């Protein structure tokens, strides 16, 4: 509360105020009581006003001089005592005031009250981001570009100060606070109806679980995006029913599987994330030889089922962890240091198809790759990169595939929050097979271009005013009409409808059909068509033109001339 | 016994009694109202205000509010007196204003003391 700040200042200034009042009243009273002599030689007493006036400018060291008449020695004696009394009182008071204003607690209170105020002023939907680190800063950038409101909390004041230097910090309320406390979450607006979700990507996954549980009780309508790679925690977080689990290792395992069976799905996924365009080279990962995986932690364990499903020969190398007895007996697990020439030779690197270096240490990963390339120049190299700061070294090392954990988390979270329908399409398409993916990629490439844009449209009053009112009036608008060209309605723009969602039912690659209110549609199109779709959907004249091929009569003219017919 | 309580209680009641001392007497007779008493009443009232700062309870806030009322009334009385004394003449009418302002401050002080006593009686220790 803003109240707190005022209280804090007043409370700290109690003693200085008392000192000032007392010293002033002593000085004033003395000045009044001590007799003076006027210019006629008569004895007189200063009035209270005279005394107050004199003491005021004496105490503040302004010093206009003695008055109304020159002081007697008795008065001067008292004044010299009062100078020290009141001036020291003032210095003490000012010193106390400054120390209060620079007090860390006061600063925190001020920040807190500003934060609460700006959270309350957020109009649109917003998300709460917990913790400021590289991943979250990238997410914030992406969401900020998509004009989505955010609130940021971090426990560490230094990190908050760091964030305040960023250009987007003006629009994002920030506070130093412990996200694991209910009060902090409440201040961040977790109970506000326009709060839509919480992003909790702490490295310490226990925290993510705690946040999920807290949010579950505070506001069960929210979505929590929680990072979790440990099985037990994942299960517990899933039990809260409100969380979207983000496990970068699972995501990579899935991508590896696509690389093995359906590279076009991988292509589409990369295109939707905006990582690359559809013209990128696609090829199947080698499937016949052996895969050497360095590291059998959470990462290695996520890969194991993929190899088993596709009958691929594999061997895991890890120095610290232990696998099951059967794996050791089958020689699919070796306990050794993977960054060792002899070890790599002993697991058959010279005949192996691919090597995946997936340890926690980026430098070890690079070192393994370099050794592997030397031993077998044809080997397919896949490296795990934990921290994005090392990106230049990984580029230098010329891996076939670098898998950046932080980037996966950024892409996935940002897409999920800013473009939920796109994310929905992505999850649907990833369930499809290679044949569909290949033909879809080809269709998009030939009808549009190598890097089509995505356009989301909902048939609502806000997003597509014209269609909404046409449908309300009983008219029929077909999906195909949105593809027509506004300069010539018989021509078709470069548009491919990708997904239509009607009352929760998904229709992948919909054919031409009449639209209904509440439909949600995702198009792939070029920039030109993207603009025209928006025009057709919201402008009644443009809609009329693409429906009939005629210009719509303006209302008043129609009334004037139309009725005479 | 708590020294802080003694001091604050002393000033709360002192503010009331000294205010009464100034207020008591014929409202139109300046001889019955000492300027020194008004000065003391204002100073004590200011001190008791500062002593009331910092208590964030409901009662503490009301105590502070009554004290602020007394301060404002007394400051108004002092200002009226100074202005009339130096810029015009202190006649019966303006003197009555001064005394009635201090009477208002007295009421505020009485309220404050009643609240203070009530709280003291309520506390079990």
Coordinates of C-alpha atoms in Angstrom, one line a residue, chain A residues 134 362 385-394 404 406:
Chain A
X134 CA 18.1 -15.8 -20.1
X362 CA 28.9 -27.7 -22.7
X385 CA 24.0 -27.1 -25.7
X386 CA 22.9 -26.1 -22.2
X387 CA 23.7 -22.4 -22.2
X388 CA 23.0 -20.2 -25.1
X389 CA 26.1 -18.1 -24.4
X390 CA 28.3 -20.7 -25.9
X391 CA 26.6 -20.5 -29.2
X392 CA 29.6 -19.3 -31.2
X393 CA 31.8 -22.2 -30.1
X394 CA 29.1 -24.6 -31.1
X404 CA 19.8 -25.9 -27.4
X406 CA 17.2 -22.9 -23.5

